[in-house]
Amino acid sequence: MADRGRDPDNVVVIGLGRFGSQIADSLVRLGHEVLGIDEDARLVQEWADRLTHVVQADSTDSDALRQIGVQEFSRAVVGIGTDIEASVMTVLTLAEIGVPEIWAKAVSVKHGKILAAVGAQHVIYPEAAMGDRVAHLITTRMLDFIEFEDGFAIAKTRAPREAVGRSLQDVGLRARYGVTVVGVKRPGDDFVYARPETVVPSDGLLIVAGTTDQVQRFAATT
């Protein structure tokens, strides 16, 4: 493959199972060039017409990765999960050939620690993250929820009855609950960034931000 000169828009995704293929597909839709790599010929064939390039190769073989030109990529995603040895060896190989930014999927905390130790700058725990998110949605009245590592969260909620028909400045949600209303979304309308004079519609959804506790308390009022 031709030298890409470490174009930051190009990404190599190794492991085209459910996790890796979803990331690869999303990257393509976002306008990035994606090189997909997998040992499974069936997956390579399945994604051949959907990604920029797809290659069947052993991702633990540094010579094979160099021949493909993986060392010219700025970013790599390792989506291998069930084969922990292959996952770790792939991250190590990527680090050895000089890929500067490596994202890797982990299936456990120990797996994640090993991945970080051998060269992954970003370790992803998709199952744990999804489980935590769904648990919050089940046990609260939030419609969607994202929690960050520092205890900060963003959620989509219905508007509390007391706020309907009033401006955000008038109802004072931040003073009462500690949350910041980031935006308002009505069915069929575009997302609107919140301003003090924004009136809360009866059928609108609010995007709010704050600490996890603040967001949960606010959602309980909706």
XYZ file of C-alpha atoms in Angstrom:
222
model
C 0.000 0.000 0.000
C 1.130 3.550 -0.630
C 2.772 5.695 2.051
C 0.073 7.721 3.775
C 2.427 10.047 5.651
C 0.470 9.463 8.849
C -2.707 11.174 7.647
C -4.758 11.642 10.857
C -7.951 10.945 8.936
C -6.860 7.382 8.167
C -7.488 4.650 10.737
C -6.621 0.957 10.816
C -9.177 -1.300 12.510
C -7.972 -4.772 13.471
C -10.634 -7.371 14.199
C -13.846 -7.049 12.181
C -16.179 -8.743 14.631
C -19.216 -6.934 16.000
C -17.279 -4.246 17.901
C -14.550 -3.579 15.334
C -16.889 -3.589 12.351
C -19.256 -1.118 13.991
C -16.367 1.267 14.631
C -15.019 0.818 11.107
C -18.439 1.423 9.553
C -18.980 4.555 11.660
C -15.542 5.916 10.740
C -16.278 5.477 7.043
C -19.613 7.270 7.411
C -17.752 10.111 9.149
C -15.536 10.474 6.093
C -12.394 8.640 7.225
C -10.403 6.147 5.194
C -10.318 2.813 6.997
C -8.027 -0.170 6.574
C -9.725 -3.239 8.031
C -7.667 -6.286 9.001
C -8.878 -9.715 10.077
C -7.671 -13.298 9.865
C -11.149 -14.544 8.973
C -11.563 -14.661 5.189
C -15.344 -14.575 5.540
C -15.254 -11.248 7.416
C -12.729 -9.817 4.989
C -15.017 -10.671 2.088
C -18.072 -9.307 3.919
C -16.439 -5.900 4.450
C -14.494 -5.693 1.182
C -16.996 -3.349 -0.473
C -17.787 -1.299 2.615
C -14.384 -0.161 3.863
C -11.627 1.692 2.016
C -9.283 -1.312 2.156
C -9.692 -4.752 3.747
C -6.869 -7.258 4.165
C -6.675 -10.781 5.519
C -3.607 -10.966 7.760
C -2.191 -12.123 11.084
C -2.179 -8.954 13.191
C 0.439 -10.372 15.575
C 2.990 -10.646 12.740
C 5.019 -7.436 12.528
C 6.337 -8.276 9.043
C 2.788 -8.766 7.743
C 1.641 -5.443 9.220
C 4.655 -3.604 7.790
C 4.011 -5.092 4.359
C 0.433 -3.796 4.512
C 1.707 -0.362 5.574
C 0.130 -0.233 9.036
C 3.163 1.665 10.387
C 2.068 4.658 8.288
C -1.184 5.056 10.225
C -1.493 7.527 13.089
C -4.268 5.600 14.814
C -5.216 1.976 15.231
C -8.205 0.308 16.838
C -7.860 -3.261 18.109
C -11.322 -4.782 18.304
C -10.176 -8.298 19.227
C -11.848 -9.344 22.464
C -12.336 -13.058 22.995
C -8.786 -14.087 22.050
C -6.919 -12.228 24.781
C -3.487 -13.440 23.689
C -4.057 -12.218 20.124
C -5.391 -8.918 21.469
C -2.319 -8.304 23.626
C 0.151 -9.440 20.973
C -1.525 -7.218 18.370
C -1.224 -4.131 20.595
C 2.416 -4.991 21.324
C 3.124 -5.424 17.615
C 1.496 -2.098 16.747
C 3.579 -0.368 19.402
C 6.753 -2.026 18.141
C 6.216 -0.889 14.546
C 5.593 2.675 15.690
C 1.846 3.326 15.513
C 1.576 6.359 17.845
C -2.044 6.088 19.015
C -3.592 2.717 19.846
C -7.158 2.120 21.019
C -7.944 -1.387 22.256
C -10.990 -3.271 23.467
C -10.711 -5.025 26.841
C -13.004 -7.688 28.253
C -11.831 -7.334 31.859
C -9.860 -4.993 34.099
C -6.824 -7.300 34.057
C -6.980 -7.505 30.288
C -7.128 -3.708 30.129
C -4.104 -3.312 32.418
C -2.075 -5.639 30.220
C -3.117 -3.756 27.081
C -2.054 -0.461 28.642
C 1.249 -1.981 29.788
C 2.185 -3.180 26.302
C 1.335 0.042 24.491
C -2.374 0.917 24.291
C -2.978 4.595 25.076
C -6.754 4.126 25.199
C -8.459 1.049 26.662
C -12.173 0.596 25.955
C -14.554 -1.499 28.060
C -17.655 -1.565 25.831
C -19.614 -4.213 27.741
C -19.028 -2.553 31.124
C -19.858 0.900 29.775
C -23.061 -0.293 28.130
C -24.096 -2.247 31.225
C -23.651 0.801 33.442
C -25.555 3.002 31.000
C -28.488 0.604 30.713
C -28.626 0.201 34.506
C -29.021 3.965 34.894
C -31.772 4.034 32.281
C -33.646 1.168 33.928
C -33.537 2.613 37.443
C -34.174 6.289 36.624
C -36.484 8.295 34.387
C -33.700 9.343 32.028
C -34.180 8.642 28.321
C -30.466 8.521 27.587
C -27.359 8.835 29.707
C -23.592 9.257 29.345
C -21.316 9.266 32.392
C -17.690 10.408 32.330
C -14.857 9.183 34.550
C -14.847 12.242 36.814
C -18.467 11.800 37.923
C -19.832 14.213 35.312
C -22.849 13.155 33.273
C -25.029 14.262 30.371
C -28.595 13.020 30.076
C -31.691 13.356 27.928
C -34.854 13.807 30.008
C -38.407 14.983 29.692
C -39.141 18.464 30.930
C -40.442 18.715 34.513
C -44.058 19.867 34.658
C -43.107 23.025 36.580
C -40.875 24.185 33.710
C -43.302 23.779 30.809
C -44.203 27.070 29.157
C -41.602 29.038 31.107
C -38.166 30.307 30.126
C -35.090 28.604 31.547
C -34.129 31.849 33.251
C -37.553 32.092 34.876
C -37.766 28.514 36.118
C -34.197 28.471 37.493
C -33.374 24.782 37.021
C -29.662 25.333 37.593
C -30.202 27.108 40.906
C -32.670 24.465 42.103
C -31.053 21.266 40.868
C -27.480 22.180 39.956
C -27.844 21.021 36.350
C -27.146 23.035 33.239
C -29.621 22.739 30.376
C -27.484 22.369 27.263
C -30.273 22.201 24.719
C -33.904 21.525 23.893
C -35.228 19.076 21.304
C -38.827 18.914 20.079
C -40.099 15.998 17.979
C -39.500 16.762 14.301
C -37.491 19.928 15.024
C -33.760 20.568 15.043
C -31.778 20.578 18.266
C -31.696 24.070 19.820
C -28.913 25.204 22.121
C -30.375 26.510 25.345
C -30.363 30.222 26.140
C -31.768 31.978 29.227
C -34.798 33.081 27.219
C -35.487 29.591 25.783
C -39.037 28.525 26.601
C -39.501 24.886 27.623
C -42.145 23.239 25.378
C -44.602 20.693 26.743
C -43.471 18.022 24.283
C -39.787 18.896 24.419
C -36.823 16.899 25.657
C -34.014 18.517 27.622
C -30.308 17.755 27.356
C -28.862 18.450 30.796
C -25.353 18.258 32.264
C -24.036 18.089 35.810
C -22.668 15.644 38.306
C -24.154 12.170 38.120
C -26.088 12.726 41.365
C -27.449 16.080 40.187
C -28.587 14.667 36.862
C -30.263 11.702 38.555
C -32.085 13.932 41.053
C -33.269 16.193 38.258
C -34.482 13.255 36.142
C -36.556 12.046 39.093
C -38.635 15.245 38.888
C -39.602 14.775 35.245
